[in-house]
PDB file of C-alpha atoms and ligand atoms in Angstrom:
ATOM      1  CA  MET A   1      30.686 174.341-118.291  1.00  0.00           C
ATOM      2  CA  ASP A   2      27.647 176.729-118.171  1.00  0.00           C
ATOM      3  CA  LEU A   3      28.644 178.611-114.932  1.00  0.00           C
ATOM      4  CA  LEU A   4      31.967 179.428-116.667  1.00  0.00           C
ATOM      5  CA  LYS A   5      30.248 180.775-119.783  1.00  0.00           C
ATOM      6  CA  ASP A   6      28.101 182.706-117.660  1.00  0.00           C
ATOM      7  CA  ILE A   7      30.993 184.611-115.779  1.00  0.00           C
ATOM      8  CA  SER A   8      32.706 185.170-119.259  1.00  0.00           C
ATOM      9  CA  ASN A   9      29.359 186.556-120.703  1.00  0.00           C
ATOM     10  CA  ASN A  10      28.814 188.835-117.481  1.00  0.00           C
ATOM     11  CA  LEU A  11      32.290 190.035-117.698  1.00  0.00           C
ATOM     12  CA  GLN A  12      32.034 190.965-121.461  1.00  0.00           C
ATOM     13  CA  ARG A  13      28.716 192.848-120.147  1.00  0.00           C
ATOM     14  CA  GLY A  14      30.552 194.472-117.575  1.00  0.00           C
ATOM     15  CA  ASP A  15      28.329 193.239-114.814  1.00  0.00           C
ATOM     16  CA  ASP A  16      30.459 193.175-111.471  1.00  0.00           C
ATOM     17  CA  GLU A  17      28.161 192.152-109.249  1.00  0.00           C
ATOM     18  CA  LYS A  18      26.871 189.167-111.427  1.00  0.00           C
ATOM     19  CA  VAL A  19      30.680 188.279-111.846  1.00  0.00           C
ATOM     20  CA  ALA A  20      31.207 188.114-108.074  1.00  0.00           C
ATOM     21  CA  ALA A  21      28.105 185.966-107.399  1.00  0.00           C
ATOM     22  CA  LEU A  22      28.607 183.390-110.061  1.00  0.00           C
ATOM     23  CA  THR A  23      32.437 183.209-109.237  1.00  0.00           C
ATOM     24  CA  GLY A  24      31.179 182.708-105.635  1.00  0.00           C
ATOM     25  CA  GLN A  25      28.943 179.747-106.691  1.00  0.00           C
ATOM     26  CA  ALA A  26      31.939 178.282-108.693  1.00  0.00           C
ATOM     27  CA  ILE A  27      34.305 178.353-105.862  1.00  0.00           C
ATOM     28  CA  ALA A  28      31.381 176.803-103.580  1.00  0.00           C
ATOM     29  CA  ALA A  29      31.018 174.332-106.329  1.00  0.00           C
ATOM     30  CA  LYS A  30      34.672 173.386-106.199  1.00  0.00           C
ATOM     31  CA  VAL A  31      35.396 174.234-109.511  1.00  0.00           C
ATOM     32  CA  PRO A  32      39.361 174.404-109.847  1.00  0.00           C
ATOM     33  CA  PRO A  33      40.211 178.144-109.325  1.00  0.00           C
ATOM     34  CA  LYS A  34      42.615 178.223-112.032  1.00  0.00           C
ATOM     35  CA  GLN A  35      39.620 176.896-114.414  1.00  0.00           C
ATOM     36  CA  ILE A  36      37.791 179.649-113.284  1.00  0.00           C
ATOM     37  CA  LEU A  37      40.203 182.047-113.898  1.00  0.00           C
ATOM     38  CA  ASP A  38      41.340 180.737-117.404  1.00  0.00           C
ATOM     39  CA  ASP A  39      38.004 179.542-118.752  1.00  0.00           C
ATOM     40  CA  GLY A  40      35.553 182.073-116.936  1.00  0.00           C
ATOM     41  CA  LEU A  41      37.649 185.543-116.356  1.00  0.00           C
ATOM     42  CA  ILE A  42      40.123 185.490-118.709  1.00  0.00           C
ATOM     43  CA  ALA A  43      37.973 183.940-121.683  1.00  0.00           C
ATOM     44  CA  GLY A  44      35.508 186.852-120.970  1.00  0.00           C
ATOM     45  CA  MET A  45      38.334 189.387-121.163  1.00  0.00           C
ATOM     46  CA  THR A  46      39.678 187.791-124.245  1.00  0.00           C
ATOM     47  CA  VAL A  47      36.360 188.430-126.159  1.00  0.00           C
ATOM     48  CA  VAL A  48      36.156 191.961-124.813  1.00  0.00           C
ATOM     49  CA  GLY A  49      39.639 192.530-126.705  1.00  0.00           C
ATOM     50  CA  MET A  50      38.613 191.260-129.591  1.00  0.00           C
ATOM     51  CA  LYS A  51      35.311 193.049-129.729  1.00  0.00           C
ATOM     52  CA  PHE A  52      37.373 196.455-128.541  1.00  0.00           C
ATOM     53  CA  LYS A  53      39.731 195.887-131.609  1.00  0.00           C
ATOM     54  CA  ALA A  54      37.073 195.534-133.898  1.00  0.00           C
ATOM     55  CA  HIS A  55      35.082 198.790-132.547  1.00  0.00           C
ATOM     56  CA  ASP A  56      32.012 196.645-131.462  1.00  0.00           C
ATOM     57  CA  ILE A  57      32.554 197.726-128.044  1.00  0.00           C
ATOM     58  CA  PHE A  58      34.424 201.214-126.551  1.00  0.00           C
ATOM     59  CA  LEU A  59      36.425 202.475-123.923  1.00  0.00           C
ATOM     60  CA  PRO A  60      33.949 202.833-121.065  1.00  0.00           C
ATOM     61  CA  ASP A  61      32.846 199.083-121.755  1.00  0.00           C
ATOM     62  CA  VAL A  62      36.320 197.912-121.392  1.00  0.00           C
ATOM     63  CA  LEU A  63      36.710 199.949-118.219  1.00  0.00           C
ATOM     64  CA  LEU A  64      33.563 198.035-116.701  1.00  0.00           C
ATOM     65  CA  ALA A  65      34.826 194.550-117.918  1.00  0.00           C
ATOM     66  CA  ALA A  66      37.943 195.618-116.100  1.00  0.00           C
ATOM     67  CA  LYS A  67      35.872 196.274-112.925  1.00  0.00           C
ATOM     68  CA  ALA A  68      33.911 192.909-113.314  1.00  0.00           C
ATOM     69  CA  MET A  69      37.359 191.068-113.817  1.00  0.00           C
ATOM     70  CA  TYR A  70      38.580 192.236-110.702  1.00  0.00           C
ATOM     71  CA  ALA A  71      35.377 191.498-108.966  1.00  0.00           C
ATOM     72  CA  GLY A  72      36.089 187.657-109.877  1.00  0.00           C
ATOM     73  CA  LEU A  73      39.444 188.086-109.174  1.00  0.00           C
ATOM     74  CA  ASN A  74      39.538 189.240-105.581  1.00  0.00           C
ATOM     75  CA  LEU A  75      37.488 186.412-104.875  1.00  0.00           C
ATOM     76  CA  LEU A  76      39.771 183.953-106.531  1.00  0.00           C
ATOM     77  CA  LYS A  77      42.857 185.431-105.071  1.00  0.00           C
ATOM     78  CA  PRO A  78      43.064 184.024-101.474  1.00  0.00           C
ATOM     79  CA  LEU A  79      42.335 180.285-103.547  1.00  0.00           C
ATOM     80  CA  LEU A  80      45.492 181.047-105.753  1.00  0.00           C
ATOM     81  CA  VAL A  81      47.587 182.292-103.110  1.00  0.00           C
ATOM     82  CA  LYS A  82      48.921 179.826-100.619  1.00  0.00           C
ATOM     83  CA  GLU A  83      49.481 181.491 -97.020  1.00  0.00           C
ATOM     84  CA  ASP A  84      52.615 180.596 -94.854  1.00  0.00           C
ATOM     85  CA  ILE A  85      54.979 179.587 -97.568  1.00  0.00           C
ATOM     86  CA  PRO A  86      58.688 180.871 -96.706  1.00  0.00           C
ATOM     87  CA  ALA A  87      59.400 183.330 -99.157  1.00  0.00           C
ATOM     88  CA  VAL A  88      61.623 181.897-102.192  1.00  0.00           C
ATOM     89  CA  GLY A  89      62.970 185.375-103.672  1.00  0.00           C
ATOM     90  CA  LYS A  90      61.809 188.671-103.763  1.00  0.00           C
ATOM     91  CA  VAL A  91      60.481 190.154-106.972  1.00  0.00           C
ATOM     92  CA  VAL A  92      59.519 193.913-107.563  1.00  0.00           C
ATOM     93  CA  LEU A  93      57.057 193.937-110.142  1.00  0.00           C
ATOM     94  CA  GLY A  94      55.067 196.930-112.021  1.00  0.00           C
ATOM     95  CA  SER A  95      53.475 198.054-115.407  1.00  0.00           C
ATOM     96  CA  VAL A  96      56.069 200.290-117.055  1.00  0.00           C
ATOM     97  CA  GLU A  97      55.851 203.993-117.533  1.00  0.00           C
ATOM     98  CA  GLY A  98      52.895 205.254-119.703  1.00  0.00           C
ATOM     99  CA  ASP A  99      50.797 202.013-119.200  1.00  0.00           C
ATOM    100  CA  LEU A 100      47.965 201.852-117.014  1.00  0.00           C
ATOM    101  CA  HIS A 101      47.015 198.092-117.732  1.00  0.00           C
ATOM    102  CA  ASP A 102      47.346 196.193-114.406  1.00  0.00           C
ATOM    103  CA  ILE A 103      45.180 193.210-114.713  1.00  0.00           C
ATOM    104  CA  GLY A 104      47.936 190.785-116.221  1.00  0.00           C
ATOM    105  CA  LYS A 105      50.713 192.354-114.163  1.00  0.00           C
ATOM    106  CA  ASN A 106      48.490 191.434-110.833  1.00  0.00           C
ATOM    107  CA  LEU A 107      47.935 188.168-112.385  1.00  0.00           C
ATOM    108  CA  VAL A 108      51.461 187.334-112.471  1.00  0.00           C
ATOM    109  CA  GLY A 109      51.873 188.439-108.700  1.00  0.00           C
ATOM    110  CA  ILE A 110      49.053 186.344-107.581  1.00  0.00           C
ATOM    111  CA  MET A 111      50.646 183.390-109.190  1.00  0.00           C
ATOM    112  CA  LEU A 112      54.247 184.271-107.747  1.00  0.00           C
ATOM    113  CA  LYS A 113      52.736 184.683-104.414  1.00  0.00           C
ATOM    114  CA  GLY A 114      51.166 181.252-104.841  1.00  0.00           C
ATOM    115  CA  ALA A 115      54.559 179.990-105.407  1.00  0.00           C
ATOM    116  CA  GLY A 116      56.180 181.618-102.351  1.00  0.00           C
ATOM    117  CA  PHE A 117      57.522 184.589-103.929  1.00  0.00           C
ATOM    118  CA  GLU A 118      57.742 187.847-102.089  1.00  0.00           C
ATOM    119  CA  ILE A 119      56.034 190.525-104.505  1.00  0.00           C
ATOM    120  CA  ILE A 120      56.826 194.186-103.931  1.00  0.00           C
ATOM    121  CA  ASP A 121      54.092 195.573-106.344  1.00  0.00           C
ATOM    122  CA  LEU A 122      54.828 199.244-107.739  1.00  0.00           C
ATOM    123  CA  GLY A 123      51.643 199.513-109.464  1.00  0.00           C
ATOM    124  CA  ASN A 124      51.133 201.121-112.871  1.00  0.00           C
ATOM    125  CA  ASP A 125      52.798 203.952-114.796  1.00  0.00           C
ATOM    126  CA  VAL A 126      56.300 203.114-112.883  1.00  0.00           C
ATOM    127  CA  PRO A 127      59.152 204.971-114.169  1.00  0.00           C
ATOM    128  CA  PRO A 128      62.209 203.465-114.839  1.00  0.00           C
ATOM    129  CA  GLU A 129      64.410 204.440-111.888  1.00  0.00           C
ATOM    130  CA  ARG A 130      61.764 203.399-109.388  1.00  0.00           C
ATOM    131  CA  PHE A 131      61.859 199.742-110.709  1.00  0.00           C
ATOM    132  CA  VAL A 132      65.819 199.896-110.190  1.00  0.00           C
ATOM    133  CA  ASP A 133      65.700 201.753-106.754  1.00  0.00           C
ATOM    134  CA  ALA A 134      63.016 199.878-105.148  1.00  0.00           C
ATOM    135  CA  ALA A 135      64.776 196.381-106.224  1.00  0.00           C
ATOM    136  CA  VAL A 136      68.261 197.659-104.730  1.00  0.00           C
ATOM    137  CA  LYS A 137      66.340 198.945-101.572  1.00  0.00           C
ATOM    138  CA  GLU A 138      64.372 195.743-101.156  1.00  0.00           C
ATOM    139  CA  ASN A 139      67.418 193.656-102.038  1.00  0.00           C
ATOM    140  CA  ALA A 140      64.938 192.031-104.879  1.00  0.00           C
ATOM    141  CA  SER A 141      66.705 189.435-107.307  1.00  0.00           C
ATOM    142  CA  VAL A 142      64.124 190.146-110.152  1.00  0.00           C
ATOM    143  CA  ILE A 143      62.447 192.851-111.584  1.00  0.00           C
ATOM    144  CA  GLY A 144      59.366 192.236-113.558  1.00  0.00           C
ATOM    145  CA  MET A 145      57.721 194.361-116.007  1.00  0.00           C
ATOM    146  CA  SER A 146      54.597 194.599-117.969  1.00  0.00           C
ATOM    147  CA  ALA A 147      53.536 196.337-120.948  1.00  0.00           C
ATOM    148  CA  LEU A 148      50.419 196.105-122.771  1.00  0.00           C
ATOM    149  CA  LEU A 149      50.965 198.919-125.221  1.00  0.00           C
ATOM    150  CA  THR A 150      53.296 198.796-128.210  1.00  0.00           C
ATOM    151  CA  THR A 151      53.949 202.595-127.433  1.00  0.00           C
ATOM    152  CA  THR A 152      54.983 201.534-123.682  1.00  0.00           C
ATOM    153  CA  MET A 153      57.306 198.519-124.502  1.00  0.00           C
ATOM    154  CA  SER A 154      60.465 200.467-125.270  1.00  0.00           C
ATOM    155  CA  ASN A 155      60.206 201.845-121.476  1.00  0.00           C
ATOM    156  CA  MET A 156      61.288 198.088-120.513  1.00  0.00           C
ATOM    157  CA  LYS A 157      64.648 198.713-122.441  1.00  0.00           C
ATOM    158  CA  LYS A 158      65.185 201.783-120.434  1.00  0.00           C
ATOM    159  CA  VAL A 159      64.884 199.620-117.014  1.00  0.00           C
ATOM    160  CA  VAL A 160      67.386 196.884-118.208  1.00  0.00           C
ATOM    161  CA  ASP A 161      70.211 199.555-119.248  1.00  0.00           C
ATOM    162  CA  MET A 162      69.526 200.970-116.384  1.00  0.00           C
ATOM    163  CA  VAL A 163      70.214 197.537-114.371  1.00  0.00           C
ATOM    164  CA  ASN A 164      73.536 197.359-116.749  1.00  0.00           C
ATOM    165  CA  GLU A 165      74.700 200.906-116.189  1.00  0.00           C
ATOM    166  CA  ARG A 166      74.604 200.544-112.609  1.00  0.00           C
ATOM    167  CA  GLY A 167      76.548 197.387-112.657  1.00  0.00           C
ATOM    168  CA  LEU A 168      73.652 195.488-110.931  1.00  0.00           C
ATOM    169  CA  THR A 169      73.387 192.514-113.533  1.00  0.00           C
ATOM    170  CA  ASP A 170      74.654 189.846-111.166  1.00  0.00           C
ATOM    171  CA  LYS A 171      72.247 190.666-108.505  1.00  0.00           C
ATOM    172  CA  ILE A 172      69.290 191.874-110.314  1.00  0.00           C
ATOM    173  CA  LYS A 173      67.260 189.612-113.279  1.00  0.00           C
ATOM    174  CA  THR A 174      64.519 191.215-115.374  1.00  0.00           C
ATOM    175  CA  ILE A 175      61.831 189.438-116.790  1.00  0.00           C
ATOM    176  CA  VAL A 176      59.139 191.096-119.127  1.00  0.00           C
ATOM    177  CA  GLY A 177      55.722 190.370-120.475  1.00  0.00           C
ATOM    178  CA  GLY A 178      52.197 191.368-121.476  1.00  0.00           C
ATOM    179  CA  ALA A 179      50.303 190.795-124.694  1.00  0.00           C
ATOM    180  CA  PRO A 180      52.457 192.555-127.344  1.00  0.00           C
ATOM    181  CA  VAL A 181      55.492 191.432-125.746  1.00  0.00           C
ATOM    182  CA  THR A 182      57.650 188.350-126.984  1.00  0.00           C
ATOM    183  CA  SER A 183      60.764 186.296-126.491  1.00  0.00           C
ATOM    184  CA  GLU A 184      62.246 188.013-129.325  1.00  0.00           C
ATOM    185  CA  TYR A 185      61.530 191.198-128.227  1.00  0.00           C
ATOM    186  CA  ALA A 186      63.058 190.493-124.658  1.00  0.00           C
ATOM    187  CA  GLY A 187      66.334 189.276-126.366  1.00  0.00           C
ATOM    188  CA  GLU A 188      66.333 192.310-128.341  1.00  0.00           C
ATOM    189  CA  ILE A 189      66.149 194.436-125.247  1.00  0.00           C
ATOM    190  CA  GLY A 190      68.755 192.368-123.453  1.00  0.00           C
ATOM    191  CA  ALA A 191      66.096 191.347-120.642  1.00  0.00           C
ATOM    192  CA  ASP A 192      66.764 188.144-118.750  1.00  0.00           C
ATOM    193  CA  ALA A 193      63.648 186.493-119.537  1.00  0.00           C
ATOM    194  CA  TYR A 194      60.347 186.799-121.113  1.00  0.00           C
ATOM    195  CA  ALA A 195      57.257 184.580-120.034  1.00  0.00           C
ATOM    196  CA  PHE A 196      53.878 184.257-121.598  1.00  0.00           C
ATOM    197  CA  ASP A 197      51.737 184.246-118.431  1.00  0.00           C
ATOM    198  CA  GLY A 198      51.724 183.802-114.587  1.00  0.00           C
ATOM    199  CA  ILE A 199      52.318 180.361-114.604  1.00  0.00           C
ATOM    200  CA  SER A 200      55.394 180.386-117.227  1.00  0.00           C
ATOM    201  CA  ALA A 201      56.789 183.543-115.308  1.00  0.00           C
ATOM    202  CA  VAL A 202      56.887 181.288-112.026  1.00  0.00           C
ATOM    203  CA  ASP A 203      58.810 178.650-114.157  1.00  0.00           C
ATOM    204  CA  ARG A 204      61.474 181.268-115.435  1.00  0.00           C
ATOM    205  CA  ILE A 205      61.756 183.071-112.434  1.00  0.00           C
ATOM    206  CA  LYS A 206      62.877 179.700-110.908  1.00  0.00           C
ATOM    207  CA  GLN A 207      65.023 178.902-113.636  1.00  0.00           C
ATOM    208  CA  LEU A 208      66.776 182.371-113.505  1.00  0.00           C
ATOM    209  CA  LEU A 209      67.558 182.139-109.637  1.00  0.00           C
ATOM    210  CA  GLY A 210      68.381 178.755-110.277  1.00  0.00           C
ATOM    211  CA  LEU A 211      65.945 177.358-107.893  1.00  0.00           C
ATOM    212  CA  SER A 212      64.408 174.491-110.374  1.00  0.00           C
TER     213      SER A 212
HETATM  214  C1  B12 B   1      41.248 195.800-120.049  1.00  0.00           C
HETATM  215  C2  B12 B   1      42.117 196.916-121.090  1.00  0.00           C
HETATM  216  C3  B12 B   1      41.975 198.164-120.725  1.00  0.00           C
HETATM  217  C4  B12 B   1      41.644 199.065-119.341  1.00  0.00           C
HETATM  218  C5  B12 B   1      42.646 198.351-118.542  1.00  0.00           C
HETATM  219  C6  B12 B   1      41.970 197.997-117.112  1.00  0.00           C
HETATM  220  C7  B12 B   1      43.195 197.963-116.127  1.00  0.00           C
HETATM  221  N1  B12 B   1      43.018 198.051-115.006  1.00  0.00           N
HETATM  222  O1  B12 B   1      44.096 197.074-116.143  1.00  0.00           O
HETATM  223  C8  B12 B   1      41.369 200.226-119.821  1.00  0.00           C
HETATM  224  C9  B12 B   1      40.200 200.593-120.276  1.00  0.00           C
HETATM  225  C10 B12 B   1      41.902 201.157-118.823  1.00  0.00           C
HETATM  226  C11 B12 B   1      42.445 200.366-120.976  1.00  0.00           C
HETATM  227  C12 B12 B   1      42.965 201.555-121.345  1.00  0.00           C
HETATM  228  C13 B12 B   1      43.524 201.660-122.749  1.00  0.00           C
HETATM  229  N2  B12 B   1      44.032 200.780-123.674  1.00  0.00           N
HETATM  230 CO1  B12 B   1      43.617 198.998-123.356  1.00  0.00          CO
HETATM  231  N3  B12 B   1      42.836 197.245-123.297  1.00  0.00           N
HETATM  232  C14 B12 B   1      42.434 196.416-122.309  1.00  0.00           C
HETATM  233  C15 B12 B   1      42.206 194.731-122.906  1.00  0.00           C
HETATM  234  C16 B12 B   1      40.756 194.474-123.603  1.00  0.00           C
HETATM  235  C17 B12 B   1      42.375 193.439-122.087  1.00  0.00           C
HETATM  236  C18 B12 B   1      43.797 193.558-121.150  1.00  0.00           C
HETATM  237  C19 B12 B   1      43.706 192.722-120.226  1.00  0.00           C
HETATM  238  O2  B12 B   1      43.675 193.078-118.733  1.00  0.00           O
HETATM  239  N4  B12 B   1      43.790 191.382-120.305  1.00  0.00           N
HETATM  240  C20 B12 B   1      43.820 190.472-119.733  1.00  0.00           C
HETATM  241  C21 B12 B   1      45.041 189.915-118.821  1.00  0.00           C
HETATM  242  C22 B12 B   1      44.706 188.808-117.819  1.00  0.00           C
HETATM  243  O3  B12 B   1      46.219 189.470-120.121  1.00  0.00           O
HETATM  244  P1  B12 B   1      47.579 190.373-120.207  1.00  0.00           P
HETATM  245  O4  B12 B   1      47.308 191.824-119.405  1.00  0.00           O
HETATM  246  O5  B12 B   1      48.127 189.987-121.431  1.00  0.00           O
HETATM  247  O6  B12 B   1      48.354 189.544-118.936  1.00  0.00           O
HETATM  248  C23 B12 B   1      48.646 188.107-119.036  1.00  0.00           C
HETATM  249  C24 B12 B   1      50.022 187.843-119.854  1.00  0.00           C
HETATM  250  O7  B12 B   1      50.407 188.888-120.953  1.00  0.00           O
HETATM  251  C25 B12 B   1      51.345 188.101-118.914  1.00  0.00           C
HETATM  252  N5  B12 B   1      51.842 189.113-118.495  1.00  0.00           N
HETATM  253  C26 B12 B   1      51.133 190.419-118.199  1.00  0.00           C
HETATM  254  N6  B12 B   1      52.204 191.001-117.769  1.00  0.00           N
HETATM  255  C27 B12 B   1      53.286 190.577-117.311  1.00  0.00           C
HETATM  256  C28 B12 B   1      54.365 190.937-116.995  1.00  0.00           C
HETATM  257  C29 B12 B   1      55.347 189.885-116.565  1.00  0.00           C
HETATM  258  C30 B12 B   1      56.544 190.160-115.946  1.00  0.00           C
HETATM  259  C31 B12 B   1      55.364 188.528-117.236  1.00  0.00           C
HETATM  260  C32 B12 B   1      56.357 187.422-116.944  1.00  0.00           C
HETATM  261  C33 B12 B   1      54.069 188.383-117.882  1.00  0.00           C
HETATM  262  C34 B12 B   1      53.159 189.106-117.799  1.00  0.00           C
HETATM  263  O8  B12 B   1      50.543 187.334-118.123  1.00  0.00           O
HETATM  264  C35 B12 B   1      49.520 188.017-117.887  1.00  0.00           C
HETATM  265  C36 B12 B   1      48.385 186.565-117.324  1.00  0.00           C
HETATM  266  O9  B12 B   1      48.406 185.836-117.966  1.00  0.00           O
HETATM  267  C37 B12 B   1      43.364 194.808-124.011  1.00  0.00           C
HETATM  268  C38 B12 B   1      43.229 193.857-125.288  1.00  0.00           C
HETATM  269  C39 B12 B   1      44.296 192.673-125.578  1.00  0.00           C
HETATM  270  N7  B12 B   1      43.953 191.673-126.322  1.00  0.00           N
HETATM  271  O10 B12 B   1      44.892 192.726-124.669  1.00  0.00           O
HETATM  272  C40 B12 B   1      43.241 196.402-124.478  1.00  0.00           C
HETATM  273  C41 B12 B   1      44.658 197.009-125.215  1.00  0.00           C
HETATM  274  C42 B12 B   1      45.840 196.434-124.532  1.00  0.00           C
HETATM  275  N8  B12 B   1      44.174 198.529-124.926  1.00  0.00           N
HETATM  276  C43 B12 B   1      44.405 198.755-125.847  1.00  0.00           C
HETATM  277  C44 B12 B   1      44.642 200.352-126.004  1.00  0.00           C
HETATM  278  C45 B12 B   1      44.732 201.149-127.402  1.00  0.00           C
HETATM  279  C46 B12 B   1      44.162 201.165-124.981  1.00  0.00           C
HETATM  280  C47 B12 B   1      44.156 202.672-124.734  1.00  0.00           C
HETATM  281  C48 B12 B   1      45.270 203.557-125.549  1.00  0.00           C
HETATM  282  C49 B12 B   1      43.055 203.463-125.292  1.00  0.00           C
HETATM  283  C50 B12 B   1      42.501 204.492-125.530  1.00  0.00           C
HETATM  284  N9  B12 B   1      41.856 204.916-126.453  1.00  0.00           N
HETATM  285  O11 B12 B   1      42.925 205.530-124.313  1.00  0.00           O
HETATM  286  C51 B12 B   1      44.236 202.754-123.498  1.00  0.00           C
HETATM  287  C52 B12 B   1      45.426 203.249-122.553  1.00  0.00           C
HETATM  288  C53 B12 B   1      45.563 203.516-121.311  1.00  0.00           C
HETATM  289  C54 B12 B   1      47.189 203.211-120.704  1.00  0.00           C
HETATM  290  N10 B12 B   1      47.501 204.629-120.859  1.00  0.00           N
HETATM  291  O12 B12 B   1      47.639 202.772-120.225  1.00  0.00           O
HETATM  292  C55 B12 B   1      45.059 198.329-127.045  1.00  0.00           C
HETATM  293  C56 B12 B   1      46.694 198.395-127.360  1.00  0.00           C
HETATM  294  C57 B12 B   1      46.895 198.453-128.813  1.00  0.00           C
HETATM  295  C58 B12 B   1      48.450 198.508-128.846  1.00  0.00           C
HETATM  296  N11 B12 B   1      48.958 197.885-129.828  1.00  0.00           N
HETATM  297  O13 B12 B   1      49.199 199.215-128.093  1.00  0.00           O
HETATM  298  C59 B12 B   1      44.788 196.793-126.780  1.00  0.00           C
HETATM  299  C60 B12 B   1      45.405 195.530-127.159  1.00  0.00           C
HETATM  300  C61 B12 B   1      43.071 196.541-127.352  1.00  0.00           C
HETATM  301  C62 B12 B   1      42.983 196.730-128.827  1.00  0.00           C
HETATM  302  N12 B12 B   1      43.138 195.498-129.571  1.00  0.00           N
HETATM  303  O14 B12 B   1      43.231 197.583-129.309  1.00  0.00           O
HETATM  304  N13 B12 B   1      42.233 199.050-121.695  1.00  0.00           N
END
């Protein structure tokens, strides 16, 4: 669809105003929010990632693209999150220490909220003990960790180890995700689950909590 291609192209150009306007148009035209997200915003960000990797564009371009992504995401958020659903469980969510990438983590939070979970979002660059302390304080049953850098992935293990050391494994389950993370890696560090994206995160967490 042309409109979604326009969203993707303008996101790649980092034009947040255009992305917001086009996302608004797509919503008004009743394009399903998930399609706007996948075929417009995420499609655009995928190209940005490839161009950045190939050194065709540079960090400031990626920052502008991220700003444009949020301009669209903020409009989609209320449509992806259904209000007034009784909470089915509490999830503490954050990007691990050293990692400032938060778009994927926020998307996972939106999907989980949409499925009725209560989200305690700790933001990005979250030290291991903050994850565990917050989960205990909030009586959360799941800690979700995001990492986009191969250099920060190992901080996920610190959280998993801390949950073990404090004897919390019966109460708190861990799930990991982010572009460089795999289910093999999750197994290696002893995390309870891995999910590829927000939708599968909902399924995996429901399984972990025995809700499905
Ligand atoms: C946008 C972006 C940035 C933005 C981030 C803005 C923001 N607010 O998030 C900025 C410009 C700040 C940035 C900075 C840097 N970046 Co950057 N960035 C990207 C880029 C292009 C897109 C990431 C993104 O948002 N994708 C879209 C979202 C929707 O996808 P996602 O994050 O993967 O999330 C999905 C899944 O992974 C999953 N998921 C994510 N989290 C979680 C959590 C759980 C619990 C679960 C279950 C699932 C899950 O679900 C999400 C939804 O589907 C990637 C390229 C790429 N291919 O990933 C590079 C990339 C991640 N960055 C990279 C690099 C190198 C950097 C910098 C070091 C650059 C520099 N020289 O300074 C810095 C590091 C800053 C830091 N300390 O974190 C490299 C990492 C390479 C590596 N092997 O480690 C990448 C891969 C680019 C590349 N190919 O070289 N970056």
